[in-house]
XYZ file of C-alpha atoms in Angstrom:
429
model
C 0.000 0.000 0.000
C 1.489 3.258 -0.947
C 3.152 5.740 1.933
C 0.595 8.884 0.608
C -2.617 7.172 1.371
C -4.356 10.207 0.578
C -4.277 9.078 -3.146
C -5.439 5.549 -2.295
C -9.498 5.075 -2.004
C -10.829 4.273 1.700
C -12.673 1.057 -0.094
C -9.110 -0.459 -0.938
C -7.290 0.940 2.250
C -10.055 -0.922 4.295
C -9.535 -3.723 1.990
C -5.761 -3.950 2.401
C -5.442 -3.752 6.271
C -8.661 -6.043 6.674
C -6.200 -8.967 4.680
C -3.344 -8.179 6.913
C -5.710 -8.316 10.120
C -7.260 -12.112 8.894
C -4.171 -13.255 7.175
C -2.078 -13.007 10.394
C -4.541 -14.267 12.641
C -6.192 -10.833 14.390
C -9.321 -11.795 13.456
C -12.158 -14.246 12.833
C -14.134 -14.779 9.542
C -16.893 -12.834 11.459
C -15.476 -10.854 13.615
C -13.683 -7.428 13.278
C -14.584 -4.044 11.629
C -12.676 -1.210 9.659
C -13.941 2.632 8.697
C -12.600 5.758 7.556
C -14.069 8.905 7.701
C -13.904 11.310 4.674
C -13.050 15.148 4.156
C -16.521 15.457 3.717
C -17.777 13.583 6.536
C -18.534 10.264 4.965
C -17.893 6.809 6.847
C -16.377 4.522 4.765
C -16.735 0.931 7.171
C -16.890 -3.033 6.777
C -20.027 -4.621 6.260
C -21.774 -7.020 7.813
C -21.469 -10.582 7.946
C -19.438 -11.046 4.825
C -16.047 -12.768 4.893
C -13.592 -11.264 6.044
C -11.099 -13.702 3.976
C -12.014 -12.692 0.934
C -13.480 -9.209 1.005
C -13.364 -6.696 -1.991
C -13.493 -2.999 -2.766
C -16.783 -3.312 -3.670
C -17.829 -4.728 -0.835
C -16.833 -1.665 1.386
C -19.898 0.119 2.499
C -20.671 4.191 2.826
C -22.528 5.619 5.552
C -23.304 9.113 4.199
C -23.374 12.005 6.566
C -26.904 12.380 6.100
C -27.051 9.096 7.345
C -27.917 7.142 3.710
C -26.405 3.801 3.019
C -24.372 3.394 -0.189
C -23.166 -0.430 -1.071
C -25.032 -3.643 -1.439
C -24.567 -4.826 1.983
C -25.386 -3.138 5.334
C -22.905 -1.402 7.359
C -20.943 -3.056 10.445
C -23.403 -4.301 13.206
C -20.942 -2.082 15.290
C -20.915 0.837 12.928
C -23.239 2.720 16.151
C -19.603 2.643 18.092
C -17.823 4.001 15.112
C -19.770 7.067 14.391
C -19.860 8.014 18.543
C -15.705 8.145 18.488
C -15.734 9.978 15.217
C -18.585 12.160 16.927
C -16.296 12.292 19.804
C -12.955 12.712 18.044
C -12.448 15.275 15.029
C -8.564 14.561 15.270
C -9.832 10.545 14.642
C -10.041 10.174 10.760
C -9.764 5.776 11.077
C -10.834 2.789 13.442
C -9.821 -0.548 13.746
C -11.870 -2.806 16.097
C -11.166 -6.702 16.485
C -11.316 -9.598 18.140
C -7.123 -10.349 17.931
C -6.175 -13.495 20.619
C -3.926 -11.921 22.970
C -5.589 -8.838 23.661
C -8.839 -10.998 24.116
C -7.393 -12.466 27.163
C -6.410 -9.292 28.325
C -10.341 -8.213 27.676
C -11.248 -11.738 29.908
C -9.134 -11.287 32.675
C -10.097 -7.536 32.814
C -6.414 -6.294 32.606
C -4.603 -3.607 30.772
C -1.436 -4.859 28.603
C 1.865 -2.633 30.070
C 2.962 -1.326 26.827
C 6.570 -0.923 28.340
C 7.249 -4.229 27.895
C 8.977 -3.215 24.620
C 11.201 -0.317 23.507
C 8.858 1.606 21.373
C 5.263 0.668 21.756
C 4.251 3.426 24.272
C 4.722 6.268 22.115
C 2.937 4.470 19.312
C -0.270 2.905 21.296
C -0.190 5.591 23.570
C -2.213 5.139 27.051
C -4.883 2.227 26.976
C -8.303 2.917 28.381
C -10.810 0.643 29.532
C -14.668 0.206 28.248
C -16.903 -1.766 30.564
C -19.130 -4.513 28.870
C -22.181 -3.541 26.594
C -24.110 -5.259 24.384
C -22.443 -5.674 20.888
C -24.064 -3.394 18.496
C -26.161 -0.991 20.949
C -26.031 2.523 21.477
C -24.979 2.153 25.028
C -21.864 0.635 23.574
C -21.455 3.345 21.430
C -21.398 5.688 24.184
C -18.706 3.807 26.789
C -16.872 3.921 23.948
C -17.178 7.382 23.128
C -16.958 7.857 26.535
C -12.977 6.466 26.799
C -12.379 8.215 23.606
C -13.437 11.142 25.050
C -10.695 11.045 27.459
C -7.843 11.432 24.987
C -7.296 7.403 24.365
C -6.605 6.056 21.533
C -6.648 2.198 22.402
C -8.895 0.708 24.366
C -9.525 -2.441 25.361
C -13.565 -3.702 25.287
C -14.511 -6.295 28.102
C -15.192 -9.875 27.136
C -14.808 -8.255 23.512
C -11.487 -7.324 22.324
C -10.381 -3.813 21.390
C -11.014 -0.907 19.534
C -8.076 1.844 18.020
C -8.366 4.522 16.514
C -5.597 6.792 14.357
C -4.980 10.077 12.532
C -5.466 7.916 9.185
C -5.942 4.165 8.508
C -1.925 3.135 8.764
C -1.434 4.909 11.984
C -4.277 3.025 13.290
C -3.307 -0.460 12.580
C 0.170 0.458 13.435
C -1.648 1.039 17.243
C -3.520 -1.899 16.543
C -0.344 -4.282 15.987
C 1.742 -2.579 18.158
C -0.604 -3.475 21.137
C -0.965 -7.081 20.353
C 2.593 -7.706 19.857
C 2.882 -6.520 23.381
C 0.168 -8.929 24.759
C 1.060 -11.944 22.725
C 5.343 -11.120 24.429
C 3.335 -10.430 28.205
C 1.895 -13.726 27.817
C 4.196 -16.065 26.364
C 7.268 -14.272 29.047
C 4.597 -15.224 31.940
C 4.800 -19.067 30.877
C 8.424 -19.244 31.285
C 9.003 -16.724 34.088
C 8.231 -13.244 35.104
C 8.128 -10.089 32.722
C 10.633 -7.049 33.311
C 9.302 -3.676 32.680
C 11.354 -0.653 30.650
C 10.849 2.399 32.971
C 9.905 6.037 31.203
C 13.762 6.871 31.400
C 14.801 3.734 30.135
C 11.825 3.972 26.758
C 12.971 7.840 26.639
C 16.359 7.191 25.792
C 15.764 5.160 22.955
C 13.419 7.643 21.440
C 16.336 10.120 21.845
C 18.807 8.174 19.747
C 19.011 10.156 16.805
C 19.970 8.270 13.307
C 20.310 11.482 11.192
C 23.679 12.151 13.126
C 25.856 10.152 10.354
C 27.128 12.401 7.305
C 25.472 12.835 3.836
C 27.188 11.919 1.125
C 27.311 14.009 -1.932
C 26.388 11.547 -4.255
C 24.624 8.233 -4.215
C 25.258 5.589 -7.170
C 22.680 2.486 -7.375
C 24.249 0.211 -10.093
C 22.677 -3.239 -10.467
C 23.649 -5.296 -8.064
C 23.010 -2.657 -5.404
C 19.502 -2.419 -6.482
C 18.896 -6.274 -6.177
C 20.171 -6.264 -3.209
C 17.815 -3.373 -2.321
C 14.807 -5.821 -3.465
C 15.927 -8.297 -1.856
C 15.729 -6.189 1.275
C 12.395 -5.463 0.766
C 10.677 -9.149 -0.078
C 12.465 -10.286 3.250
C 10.691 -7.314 5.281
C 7.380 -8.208 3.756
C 7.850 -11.637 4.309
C 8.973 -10.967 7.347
C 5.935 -9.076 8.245
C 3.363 -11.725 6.804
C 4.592 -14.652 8.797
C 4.683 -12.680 12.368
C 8.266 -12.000 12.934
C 8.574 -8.323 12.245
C 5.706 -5.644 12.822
C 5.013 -2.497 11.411
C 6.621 -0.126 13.325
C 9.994 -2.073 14.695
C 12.601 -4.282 12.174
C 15.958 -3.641 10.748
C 17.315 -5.694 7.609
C 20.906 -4.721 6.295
C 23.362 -5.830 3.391
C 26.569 -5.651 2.868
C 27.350 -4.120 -0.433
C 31.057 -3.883 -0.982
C 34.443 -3.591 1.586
C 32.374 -1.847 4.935
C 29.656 -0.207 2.329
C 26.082 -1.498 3.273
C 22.550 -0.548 2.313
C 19.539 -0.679 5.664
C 15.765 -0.009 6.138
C 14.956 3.569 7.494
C 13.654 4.791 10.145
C 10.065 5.623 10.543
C 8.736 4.015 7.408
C 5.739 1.658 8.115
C 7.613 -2.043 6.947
C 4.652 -3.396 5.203
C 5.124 -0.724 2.820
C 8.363 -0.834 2.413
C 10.026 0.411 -1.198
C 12.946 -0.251 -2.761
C 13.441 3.598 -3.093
C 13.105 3.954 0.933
C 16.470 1.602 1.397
C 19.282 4.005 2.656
C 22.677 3.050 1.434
C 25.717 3.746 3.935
C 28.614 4.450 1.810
C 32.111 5.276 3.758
C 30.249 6.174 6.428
C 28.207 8.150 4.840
C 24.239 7.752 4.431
C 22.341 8.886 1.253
C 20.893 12.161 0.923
C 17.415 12.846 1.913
C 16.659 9.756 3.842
C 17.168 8.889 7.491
C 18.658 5.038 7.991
C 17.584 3.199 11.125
C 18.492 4.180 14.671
C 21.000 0.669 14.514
C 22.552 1.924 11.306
C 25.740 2.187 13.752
C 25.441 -0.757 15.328
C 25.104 -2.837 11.680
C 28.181 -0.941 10.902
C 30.443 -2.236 13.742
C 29.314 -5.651 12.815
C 30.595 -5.180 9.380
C 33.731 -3.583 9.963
C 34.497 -6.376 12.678
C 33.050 -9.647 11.312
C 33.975 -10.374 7.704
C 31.998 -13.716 7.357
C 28.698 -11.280 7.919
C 26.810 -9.706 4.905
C 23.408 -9.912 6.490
C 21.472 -8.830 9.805
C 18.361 -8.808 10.555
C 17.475 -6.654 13.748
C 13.375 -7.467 14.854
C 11.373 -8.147 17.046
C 9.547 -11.396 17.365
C 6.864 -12.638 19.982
C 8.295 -16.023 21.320
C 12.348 -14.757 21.307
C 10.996 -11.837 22.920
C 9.400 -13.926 25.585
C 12.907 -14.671 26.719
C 14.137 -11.418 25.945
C 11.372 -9.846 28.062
C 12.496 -12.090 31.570
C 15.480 -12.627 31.015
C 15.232 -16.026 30.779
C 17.718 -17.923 28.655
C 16.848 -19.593 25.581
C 18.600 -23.283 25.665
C 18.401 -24.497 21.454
C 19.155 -27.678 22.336
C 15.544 -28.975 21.495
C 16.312 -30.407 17.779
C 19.653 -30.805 15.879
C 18.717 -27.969 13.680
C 18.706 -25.412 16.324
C 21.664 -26.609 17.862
C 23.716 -26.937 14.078
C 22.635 -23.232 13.421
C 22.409 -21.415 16.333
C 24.660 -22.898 19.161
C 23.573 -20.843 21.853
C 21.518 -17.308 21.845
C 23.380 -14.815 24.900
C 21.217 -11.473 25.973
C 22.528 -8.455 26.576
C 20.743 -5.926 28.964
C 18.914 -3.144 27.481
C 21.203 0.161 26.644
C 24.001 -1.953 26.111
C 22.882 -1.592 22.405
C 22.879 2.283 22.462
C 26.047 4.043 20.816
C 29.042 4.798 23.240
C 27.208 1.897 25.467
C 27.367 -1.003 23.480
C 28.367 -4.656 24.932
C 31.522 -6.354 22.649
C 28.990 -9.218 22.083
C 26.900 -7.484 19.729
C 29.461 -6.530 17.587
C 32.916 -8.346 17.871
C 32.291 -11.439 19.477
C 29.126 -12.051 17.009
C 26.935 -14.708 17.648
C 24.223 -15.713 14.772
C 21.854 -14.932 16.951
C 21.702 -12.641 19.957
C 18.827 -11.032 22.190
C 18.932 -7.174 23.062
C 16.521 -7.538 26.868
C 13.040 -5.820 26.355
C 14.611 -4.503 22.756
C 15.043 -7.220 19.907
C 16.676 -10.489 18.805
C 20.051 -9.401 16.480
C 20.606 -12.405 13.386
C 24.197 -12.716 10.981
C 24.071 -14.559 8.019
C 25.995 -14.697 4.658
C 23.038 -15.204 2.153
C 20.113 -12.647 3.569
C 17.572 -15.609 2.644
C 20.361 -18.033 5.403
C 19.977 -14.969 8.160
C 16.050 -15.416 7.476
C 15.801 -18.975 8.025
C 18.171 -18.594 11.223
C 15.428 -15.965 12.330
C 12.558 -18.036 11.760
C 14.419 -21.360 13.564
C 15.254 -19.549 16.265
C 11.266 -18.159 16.977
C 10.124 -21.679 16.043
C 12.757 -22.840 18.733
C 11.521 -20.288 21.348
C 7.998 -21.153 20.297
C 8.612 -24.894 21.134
C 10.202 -24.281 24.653
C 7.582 -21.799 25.243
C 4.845 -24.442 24.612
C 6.525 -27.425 25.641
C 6.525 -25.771 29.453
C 3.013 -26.592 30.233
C 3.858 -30.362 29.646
C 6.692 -30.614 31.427
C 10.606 -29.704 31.906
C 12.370 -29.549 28.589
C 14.945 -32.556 28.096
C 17.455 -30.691 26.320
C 19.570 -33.114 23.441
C 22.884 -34.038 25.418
C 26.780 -33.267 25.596
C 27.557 -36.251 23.720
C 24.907 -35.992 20.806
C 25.919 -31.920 20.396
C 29.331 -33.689 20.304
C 28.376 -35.995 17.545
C 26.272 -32.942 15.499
C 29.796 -30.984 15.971
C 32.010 -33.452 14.440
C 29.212 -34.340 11.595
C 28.007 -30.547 10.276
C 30.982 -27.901 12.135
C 34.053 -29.416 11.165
């Protein structure tokens, strides 16, 4: 979806996210509801009872402001709730409501996720408010609701329903939206392995102050062929990335080595889903491309270059089950199948700010392990091949998912010293 939504139509907007919601899970065949309101007041919103799988622009219904219905199916059931926080809200142009697993449990235990569980998400989701239970659909929901809105939210979570965002336009929204469930899915699956550690304000307020724009510009920026493949190839990973759960919208970091120390990265601020090929920054003698601002780890990539050799790939993100362990500290032992153990060896943590510049621990970047968790921050990945950092990625959160799992049946029986010996002499020498 392009960056200036302005030129895209609410109908396919609404369609777009609504994909992204069902595709990754957020949301039921029934359940779940998108609108927009218009420049000229319109409401642009889901319909009712029609599958959310497979919906199309032309399914997309309008709500006029003089309350007539254009489309050939009828609005949301919970279109009443809608209208109240645009009522409510002027400054509220989209809203995203759902039914997405985590936050549902939240919603059933009557509990508020802590949003500083993670680096960034409390200066995307913002404070969460709280709506007491109403029947779906009625007015009286509209108006606790409203009522939340009203207070300056802009998440909330809905008893015994699941939660409702809303945003300055339809990306910021589901950026919210994500954001929040990415920190109830890491609350959770940290509480079944131990206890979750909290960032404080300070801690959360010195990683918004890390400024990336600090490296030079360099006068001029050549993109010959094999720097703009690479630059694709950058991009498919993100999205793929992004579709399968293990990067979000608002957090992830991919880099490439180019040539010698010369690298291209993802920027900062750009919503990954959208990601271009004409957003990549490329890092040239030190030196970023004009006009665009790389990622706040743009340093830290660079150390890892200049000091490992055998790395042309990393892959900085933030995924739910790895961030389990990264979020209490508890250590990750990949000693649950051969293939962890061949590729990954072992996964050390470093404490948070320890990845800040003028702070950072030698692990990150000289003593580089393939994989490595930053506490309550991210999970770092080196490869060669960017497709080989990938699958190291995804078999280290399908490792973390397994141990995380595997808790509730018992204590994990880790493969021993003498068959890690045997893998060692058969794949690492």
């Amino acid at each position: 979806m392009s960056k200036n939504i302005k030129l895209i139509h609410p109908r396919d907007q609404i369609t777009e996210i609504i994909s992204r919601i069902y595709k990754r899970g957020m949301t039921t065949t029934s359940g779940g509801n998108i609108s927009i309101i218009d420049d000229k007041g319109d409401i642009w919103v889901t319909p009712s009872a029609i599958d959310k799988g497979s919906l199309r622009a032309s399914d997309i219904v309008c709500v006029k402001k003089d309350g007539s219905i254009i489309g050939k199916h009828k609005p949301s059931s919970e279109f009443p709730f809608h209208k109240a926080i645009y009522d409510e809200r002027p400054d509220i142009r989209s809203v995203i409501h759902a039914h997405p697993p985590a936050l549902v449990s939240f919603s059933i235990v009557r509990q508020i996720p802590n949003t500083n569980i993670i680096s960034q998400a409390k200066h995307i989701c913002g404070p969460i408010g709280y709506a007491n239970y109403e029947l779906p659909g009625s007015e009286m929901l509209g108006e606790v609701i409203a009522e939340e809105f009203k207070k300056g939210y802009k998440a909330i979570i809905m008893e015994n329903h699941g939660t409702v965002l809303g945003g300055s336009d339809l990306t910021d929204a589901f950026e919210r939206f994500e954001a929040l469930e990415f920190c109830a899915k890491t609350i959770i699956y940290g509480s079944q392995i131990g206890t979750p550690n909290y960032l404080t304000d300070a801690q959360i307020d010195a990683f918004e102050a890390q400024v990336p724009a600090n490296i030079p510009v360099m006068e001029e920026t050549e993109t010959p062929s094999d720097e703009v493949e690479k630059r694709l190839e950058i991009c498919n990973i993100v999205n793929r990335s992004c579709e399968q759960g293990l990067m979000i919208s608002t957090y992830g970091t991919v880099s490439m080595r180019w040539k010698d120390n010369d690298f291209l990265i993802t920027p900062t601020d750009v919503n990954r889903w959208d990601l271009d090929i004409d957003d990549i920054v490329q890092i040239k003698n030190g030196k970023r491309e004009a006009g665009k601002t790389p990622s706040r780890s743009t340093w830290i990539h660079q150390e890892i270059y200049k000091n490992n050799p055998e790395v042309n790939s990393i892959i900085m993100t933030q995924s739910p089950y790895l961030m389990a362990f990264g979020v209490t500290g508890t250590h990750i032992n990949v000693r649950t199948i051969p293939e962890s153990w061949i590729f990954l060896q072992d996964i050390p943590a470093v404490k948070y700010g320890e990845h800040f510049k003028g702070e950072v621990n030698s692990n990150i970047v000289e003593n580089c392990t393939t994989a490595l968790i930053v506490e309550n921050d991210s999970v770092i990945v080196t490869g060669d091949k960017l497709l080989q950092t990938f699958d190291y990625l995804e078999v280290a959160e399908f490792s973390a998912k397994s141990i995380v799992m595997g808790t509730s049946l018992g204590e994990m029986v880790p493969i021993n010293d003498d068959q890690v010996e045997d893998l060692r002499k058969k794949f690492l020498t």
